[in-house]
Short mmCIF file of C-alpha atoms in Angstrom, two decimals:
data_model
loop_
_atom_site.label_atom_id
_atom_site.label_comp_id
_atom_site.label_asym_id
_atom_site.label_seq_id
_atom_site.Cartn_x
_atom_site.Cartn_y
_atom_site.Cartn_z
CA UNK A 1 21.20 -14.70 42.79
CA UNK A 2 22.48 -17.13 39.87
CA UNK A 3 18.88 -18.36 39.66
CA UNK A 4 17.54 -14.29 39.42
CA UNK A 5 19.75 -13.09 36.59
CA UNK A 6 19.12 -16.21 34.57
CA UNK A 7 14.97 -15.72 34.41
CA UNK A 8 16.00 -12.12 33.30
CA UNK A 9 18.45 -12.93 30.68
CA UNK A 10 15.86 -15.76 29.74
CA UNK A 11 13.25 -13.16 29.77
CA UNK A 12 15.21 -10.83 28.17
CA UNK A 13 16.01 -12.95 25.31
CA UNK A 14 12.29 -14.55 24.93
CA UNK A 15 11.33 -10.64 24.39
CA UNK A 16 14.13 -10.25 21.42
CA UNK A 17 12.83 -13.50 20.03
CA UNK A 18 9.35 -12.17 19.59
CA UNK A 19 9.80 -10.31 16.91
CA UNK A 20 11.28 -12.44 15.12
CA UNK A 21 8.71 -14.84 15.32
CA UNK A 22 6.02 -12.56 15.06
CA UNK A 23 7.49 -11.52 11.36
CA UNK A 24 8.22 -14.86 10.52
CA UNK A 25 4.13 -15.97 11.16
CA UNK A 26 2.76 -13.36 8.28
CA UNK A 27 5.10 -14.33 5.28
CA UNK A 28 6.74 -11.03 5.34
CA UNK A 29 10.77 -11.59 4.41
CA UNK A 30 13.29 -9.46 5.15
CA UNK A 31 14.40 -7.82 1.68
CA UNK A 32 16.86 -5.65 2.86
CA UNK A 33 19.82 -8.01 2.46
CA UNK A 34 19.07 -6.94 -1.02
CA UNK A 35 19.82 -3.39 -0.78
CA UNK A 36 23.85 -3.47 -1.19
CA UNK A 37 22.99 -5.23 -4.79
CA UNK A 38 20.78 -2.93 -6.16
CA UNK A 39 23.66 -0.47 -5.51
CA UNK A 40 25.13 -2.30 -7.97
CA UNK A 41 22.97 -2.67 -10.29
CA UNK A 42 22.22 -1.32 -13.73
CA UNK A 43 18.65 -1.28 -13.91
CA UNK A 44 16.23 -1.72 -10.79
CA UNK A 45 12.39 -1.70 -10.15
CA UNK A 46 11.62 -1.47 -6.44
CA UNK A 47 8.40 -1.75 -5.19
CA UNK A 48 7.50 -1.08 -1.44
CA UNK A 49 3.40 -1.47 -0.54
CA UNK A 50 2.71 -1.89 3.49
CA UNK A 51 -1.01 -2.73 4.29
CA UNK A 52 -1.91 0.72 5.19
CA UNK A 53 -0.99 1.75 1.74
CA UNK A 54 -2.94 -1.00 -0.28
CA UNK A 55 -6.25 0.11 2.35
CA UNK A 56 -6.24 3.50 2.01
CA UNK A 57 -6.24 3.00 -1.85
CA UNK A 58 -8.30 0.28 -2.08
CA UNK A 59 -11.57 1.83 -2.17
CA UNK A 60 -10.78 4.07 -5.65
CA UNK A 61 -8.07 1.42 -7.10
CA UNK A 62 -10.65 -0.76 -8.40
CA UNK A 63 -13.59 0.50 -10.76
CA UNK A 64 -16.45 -1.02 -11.50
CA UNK A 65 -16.13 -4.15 -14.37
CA UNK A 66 -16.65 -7.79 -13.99
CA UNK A 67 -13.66 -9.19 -12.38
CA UNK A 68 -14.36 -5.35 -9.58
CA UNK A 69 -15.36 -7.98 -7.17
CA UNK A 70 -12.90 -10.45 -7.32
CA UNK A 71 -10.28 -7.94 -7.46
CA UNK A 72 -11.59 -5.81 -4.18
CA UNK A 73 -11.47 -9.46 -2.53
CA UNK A 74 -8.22 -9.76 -3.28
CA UNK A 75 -6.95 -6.22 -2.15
CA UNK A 76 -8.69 -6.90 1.57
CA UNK A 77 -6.41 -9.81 1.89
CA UNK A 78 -3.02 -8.31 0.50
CA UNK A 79 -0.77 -7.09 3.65
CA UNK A 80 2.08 -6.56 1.69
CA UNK A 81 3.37 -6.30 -2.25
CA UNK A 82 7.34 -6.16 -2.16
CA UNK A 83 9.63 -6.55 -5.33
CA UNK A 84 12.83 -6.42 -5.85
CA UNK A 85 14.11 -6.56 -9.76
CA UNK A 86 17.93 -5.97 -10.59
CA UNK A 87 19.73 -6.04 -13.83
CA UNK A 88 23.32 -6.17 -13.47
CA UNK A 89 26.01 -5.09 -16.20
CA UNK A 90 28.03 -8.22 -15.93
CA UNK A 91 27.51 -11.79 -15.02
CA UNK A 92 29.39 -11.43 -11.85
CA UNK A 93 27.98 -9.09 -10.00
CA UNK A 94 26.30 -11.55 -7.21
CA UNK A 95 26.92 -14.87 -6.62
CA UNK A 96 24.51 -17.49 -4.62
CA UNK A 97 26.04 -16.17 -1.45
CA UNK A 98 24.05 -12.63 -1.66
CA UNK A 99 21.01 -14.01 -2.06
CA UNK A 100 21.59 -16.93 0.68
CA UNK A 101 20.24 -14.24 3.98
CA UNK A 102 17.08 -14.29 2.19
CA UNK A 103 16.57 -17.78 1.49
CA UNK A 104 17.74 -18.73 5.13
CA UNK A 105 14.05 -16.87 5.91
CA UNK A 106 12.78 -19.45 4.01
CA UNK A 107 13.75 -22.21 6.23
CA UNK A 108 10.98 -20.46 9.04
CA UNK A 109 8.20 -22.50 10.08
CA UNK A 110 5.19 -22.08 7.44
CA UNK A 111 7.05 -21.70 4.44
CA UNK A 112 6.51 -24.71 2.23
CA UNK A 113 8.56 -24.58 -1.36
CA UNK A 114 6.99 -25.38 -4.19
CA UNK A 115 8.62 -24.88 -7.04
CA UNK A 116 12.58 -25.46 -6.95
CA UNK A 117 14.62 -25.58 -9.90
CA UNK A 118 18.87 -24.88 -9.78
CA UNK A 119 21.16 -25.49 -12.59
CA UNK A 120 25.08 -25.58 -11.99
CA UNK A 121 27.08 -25.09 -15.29
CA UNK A 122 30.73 -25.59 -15.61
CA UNK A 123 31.69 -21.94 -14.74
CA UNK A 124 31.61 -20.35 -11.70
CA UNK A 125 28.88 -17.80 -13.09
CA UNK A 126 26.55 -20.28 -14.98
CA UNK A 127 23.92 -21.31 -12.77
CA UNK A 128 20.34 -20.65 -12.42
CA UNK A 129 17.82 -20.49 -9.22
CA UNK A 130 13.82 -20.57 -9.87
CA UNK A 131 11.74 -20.89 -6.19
CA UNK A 132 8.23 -20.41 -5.12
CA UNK A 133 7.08 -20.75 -2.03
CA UNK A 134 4.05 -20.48 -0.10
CA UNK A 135 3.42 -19.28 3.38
CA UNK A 136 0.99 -21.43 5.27
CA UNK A 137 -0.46 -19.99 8.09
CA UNK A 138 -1.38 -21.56 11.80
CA UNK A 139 -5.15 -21.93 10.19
CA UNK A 140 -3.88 -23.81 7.34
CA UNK A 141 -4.93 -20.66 4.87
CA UNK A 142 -2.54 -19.33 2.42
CA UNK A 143 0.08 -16.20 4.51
CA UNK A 144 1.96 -15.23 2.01
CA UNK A 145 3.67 -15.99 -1.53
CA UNK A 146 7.56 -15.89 -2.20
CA UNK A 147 8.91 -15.73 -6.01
CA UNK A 148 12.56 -15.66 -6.96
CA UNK A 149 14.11 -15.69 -10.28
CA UNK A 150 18.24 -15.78 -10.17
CA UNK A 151 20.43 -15.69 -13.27
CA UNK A 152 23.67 -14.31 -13.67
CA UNK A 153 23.51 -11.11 -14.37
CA UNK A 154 19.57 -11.28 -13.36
CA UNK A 155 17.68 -11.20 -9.89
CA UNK A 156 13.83 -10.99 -9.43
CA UNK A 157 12.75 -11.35 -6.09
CA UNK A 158 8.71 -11.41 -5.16
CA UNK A 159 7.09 -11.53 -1.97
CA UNK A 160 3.20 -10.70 -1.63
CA UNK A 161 1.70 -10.66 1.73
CA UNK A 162 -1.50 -11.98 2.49
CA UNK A 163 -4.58 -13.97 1.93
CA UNK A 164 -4.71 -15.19 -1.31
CA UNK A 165 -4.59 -17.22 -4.55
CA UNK A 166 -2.97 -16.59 -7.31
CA UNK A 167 -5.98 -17.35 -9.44
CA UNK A 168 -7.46 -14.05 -7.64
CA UNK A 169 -4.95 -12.37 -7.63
CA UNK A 170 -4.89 -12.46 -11.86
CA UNK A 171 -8.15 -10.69 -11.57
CA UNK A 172 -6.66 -7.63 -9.93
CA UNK A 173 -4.39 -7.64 -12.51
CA UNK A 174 -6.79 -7.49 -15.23
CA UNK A 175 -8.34 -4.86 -13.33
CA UNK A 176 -4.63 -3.03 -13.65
CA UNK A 177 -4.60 -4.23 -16.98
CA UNK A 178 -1.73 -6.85 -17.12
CA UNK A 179 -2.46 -8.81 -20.47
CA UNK A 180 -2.70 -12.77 -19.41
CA UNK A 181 -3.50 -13.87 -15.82
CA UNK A 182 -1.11 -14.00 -13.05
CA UNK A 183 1.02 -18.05 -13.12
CA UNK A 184 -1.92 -19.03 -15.53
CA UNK A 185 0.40 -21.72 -16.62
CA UNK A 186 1.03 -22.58 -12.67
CA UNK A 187 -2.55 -22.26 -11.78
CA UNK A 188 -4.30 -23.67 -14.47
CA UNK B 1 -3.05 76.21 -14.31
CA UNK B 2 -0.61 72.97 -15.44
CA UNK B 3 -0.35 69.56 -13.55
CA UNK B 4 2.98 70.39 -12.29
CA UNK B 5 2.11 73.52 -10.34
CA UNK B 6 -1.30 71.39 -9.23
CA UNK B 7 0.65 68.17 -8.15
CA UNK B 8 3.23 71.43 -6.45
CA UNK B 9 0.17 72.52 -4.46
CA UNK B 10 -1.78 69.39 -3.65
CA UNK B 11 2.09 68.27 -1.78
CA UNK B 12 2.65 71.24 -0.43
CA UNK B 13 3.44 70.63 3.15
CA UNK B 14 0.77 72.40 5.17
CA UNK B 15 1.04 73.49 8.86
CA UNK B 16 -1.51 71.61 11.25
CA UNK B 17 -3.94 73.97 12.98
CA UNK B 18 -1.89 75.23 16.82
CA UNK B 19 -4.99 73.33 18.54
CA UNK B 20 -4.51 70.04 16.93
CA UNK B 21 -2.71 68.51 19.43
CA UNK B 22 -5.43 69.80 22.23
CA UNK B 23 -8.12 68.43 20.71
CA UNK B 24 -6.83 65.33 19.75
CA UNK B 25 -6.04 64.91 23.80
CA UNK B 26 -8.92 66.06 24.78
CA UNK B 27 -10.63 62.95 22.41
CA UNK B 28 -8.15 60.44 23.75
CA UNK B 29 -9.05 61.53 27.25
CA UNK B 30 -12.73 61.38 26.71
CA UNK B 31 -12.72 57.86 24.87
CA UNK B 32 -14.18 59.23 21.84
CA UNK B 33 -14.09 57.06 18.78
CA UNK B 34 -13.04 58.00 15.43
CA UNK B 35 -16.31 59.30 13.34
CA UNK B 36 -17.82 56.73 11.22
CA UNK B 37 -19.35 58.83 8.92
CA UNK B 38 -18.07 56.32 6.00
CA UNK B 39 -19.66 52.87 6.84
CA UNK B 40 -23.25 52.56 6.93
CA UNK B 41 -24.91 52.05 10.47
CA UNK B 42 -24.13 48.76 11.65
CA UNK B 43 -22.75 47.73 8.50
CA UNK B 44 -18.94 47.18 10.67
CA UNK B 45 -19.67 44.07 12.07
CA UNK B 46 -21.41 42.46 9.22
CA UNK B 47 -18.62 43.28 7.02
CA UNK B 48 -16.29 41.71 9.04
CA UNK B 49 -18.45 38.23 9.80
CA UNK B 50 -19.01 37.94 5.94
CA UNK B 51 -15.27 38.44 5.55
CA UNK B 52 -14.10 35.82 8.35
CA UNK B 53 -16.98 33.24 6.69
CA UNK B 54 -15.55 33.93 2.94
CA UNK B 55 -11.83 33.69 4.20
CA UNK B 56 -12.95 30.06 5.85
CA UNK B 57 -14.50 28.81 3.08
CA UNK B 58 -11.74 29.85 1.00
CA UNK B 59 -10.13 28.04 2.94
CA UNK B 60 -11.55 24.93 3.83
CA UNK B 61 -12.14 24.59 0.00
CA UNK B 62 -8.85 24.87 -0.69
CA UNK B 63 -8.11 22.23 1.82
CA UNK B 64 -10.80 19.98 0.75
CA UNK B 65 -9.14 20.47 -3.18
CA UNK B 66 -5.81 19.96 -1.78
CA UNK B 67 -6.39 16.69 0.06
CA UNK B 68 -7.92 15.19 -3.37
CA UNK B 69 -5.83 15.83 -5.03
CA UNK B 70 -2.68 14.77 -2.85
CA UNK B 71 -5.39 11.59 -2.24
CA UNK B 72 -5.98 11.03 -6.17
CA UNK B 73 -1.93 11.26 -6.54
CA UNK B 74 -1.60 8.61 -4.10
CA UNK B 75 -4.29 6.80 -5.30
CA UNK B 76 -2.30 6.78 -9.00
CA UNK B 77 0.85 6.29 -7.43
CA UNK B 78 0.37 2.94 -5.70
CA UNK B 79 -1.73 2.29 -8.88
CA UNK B 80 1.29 2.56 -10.62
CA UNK B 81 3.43 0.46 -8.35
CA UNK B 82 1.12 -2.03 -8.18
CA UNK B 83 1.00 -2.62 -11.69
CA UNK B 84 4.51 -2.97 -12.21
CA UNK B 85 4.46 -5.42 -8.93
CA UNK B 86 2.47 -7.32 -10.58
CA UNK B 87 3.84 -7.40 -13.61
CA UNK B 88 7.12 -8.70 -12.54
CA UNK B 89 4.99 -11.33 -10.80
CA UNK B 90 3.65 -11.98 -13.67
CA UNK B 91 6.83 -12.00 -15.64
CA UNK B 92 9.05 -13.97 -13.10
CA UNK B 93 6.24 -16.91 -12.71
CA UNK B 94 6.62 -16.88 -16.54
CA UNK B 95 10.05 -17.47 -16.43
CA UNK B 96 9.75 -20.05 -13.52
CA UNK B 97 7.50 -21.98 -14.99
CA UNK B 98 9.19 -21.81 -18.50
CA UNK B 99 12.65 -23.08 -16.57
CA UNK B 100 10.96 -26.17 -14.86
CA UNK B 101 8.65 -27.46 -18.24
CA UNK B 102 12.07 -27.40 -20.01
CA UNK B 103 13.85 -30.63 -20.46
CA UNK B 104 17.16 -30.28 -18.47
CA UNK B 105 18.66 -31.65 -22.05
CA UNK B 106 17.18 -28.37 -23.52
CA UNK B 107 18.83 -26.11 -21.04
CA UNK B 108 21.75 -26.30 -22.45
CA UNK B 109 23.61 -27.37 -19.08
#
């Protein structure tokens, strides 16, 4: 009887677990920690783009020029575009602790930083957080991109989904026309 | 004669003739239709086939219109979004990569 109800609960809690893993294997992050701050927060650009949204645009998003190609490349791979990007009236309005759910995600197998760079100051509000990472997937290509800017007072969050480089993904926004490639100074 | 005493006549109630009712029985009862002596001979069912086929493609245009443009609103919507996506991208890698080429002397920390 023992025996019986512990390959259920075991099966029970392998089922739970597969989601989790599942959502950790496409370099999609959970940005909804982030929701109670943008409450709070002065100014806010959100932007939400699932895969079915970037397809069903696709074909009349990009018009016909010289980087068309490189850009429609880069739109097949995309899964996801999510951005988070909060200005806050005062310097205290989140700490490291708000932002720690989201870099806990991080930690998942795949994720590889690379870019790190945190400052501590004397006060409790001066410090600085500037991360990249990149999702590697089981094939060794490129899952997924994660961006995050914190200063007081300041919190940019970036997490595009997908097969991709960064190189290509400037070409897109040429297409949209954004003046200067995409992390020219990090690609180049 | 004046209009008033011509609009007095024209709404003048009139009694029906006594065998009205009769006769209009005595149709019922015999399945008689009502005379068609306005419409053209078999000009009834064409009318109404060219009216059912200009009320569908009045409305299937209108369909077709309204999905292109809900499509092209879409279409300039996620556009939109993408752009500013991007943008912040853009702007945060900036800022990144601007933190980590500075000197930690020149940080002021």
């Amino acid at each position: 009887m023992k025996g019986t109800v512990r390959a259920t609960f075991a099966i029970a809690l392998f089922t739970l677990l597969i989601p989790v893993a599942a959502s950790a294997q496409d370099g999609k992050l959970n940005l909804s920690f982030l929701d109670r701050l943008a409450e709070r927060a002065k100014e806010k650009q959100e932007v939400t783009l699932d895969e079915s949204m970037l397809k069903s645009v696709a074909p009349s998003l990009v018009r016909p020029g010289p980087k068309a190609e490189a850009a429609k490349q880069v739109l097949s791979g995309l899964k996801g575009v999510y951005v988070r990007n909060y200005e806050f009236d005062n310097d205290k309005a989140y700490s490291m602790d708000d932002i720690a759910a989201i870099r806990k995600q991080l930690s998942a197998p795949g994720w590889v930083k690379i870019v790190s760079n945190e400052e501590k100051g004397k006060g409790p509000n001066d410090w600085e957080l500037q991360e990249v990472y990149f999702f590697k997937q089981a094939d060794g290509k490129s899952g997924g991109i994660f961006i995050l800017n914190a200063e007081p007072g300041e919190l940019s969050v970036v997490n595009i989904v997908g097969t991709f480089d960064l190189s290509s993904l400037g070409a897109l926004g040429g297409i949209l026309g954004i003046p200067g490639g995409i992390a020219a100074g990090l690609v180049n | 004669m004046n209009m008033d005493q011509e609009l007095r006549d024209a709404l003048q109630r009139k009694q029906a003739p006594p065998d009205l009712a009769d006769r209009v029985l005595a149709r019922i009862n015999n399945g008689e239709a009502a005379p068609a002596s306005n419409r053209g001979p078999g000009s009834s069912g064409v009318f109404r086939w060219l009216a059912a086929a200009a009320v569908l493609a009045i409305a299937v245009g209108g369909a077709e219109t309204y999905y292109t443009q809900q499509q092209a609103a879409e279409t300039a919507r996620v556009k939109e979004e993408l752009r500013v996506a991007l943008q912040i991208t853009n702007d945060t890698l900036a800022r990144v990569q601007s933190k980590i080429s500075q000197p930690a002397d020149a940080r002021g920390r």
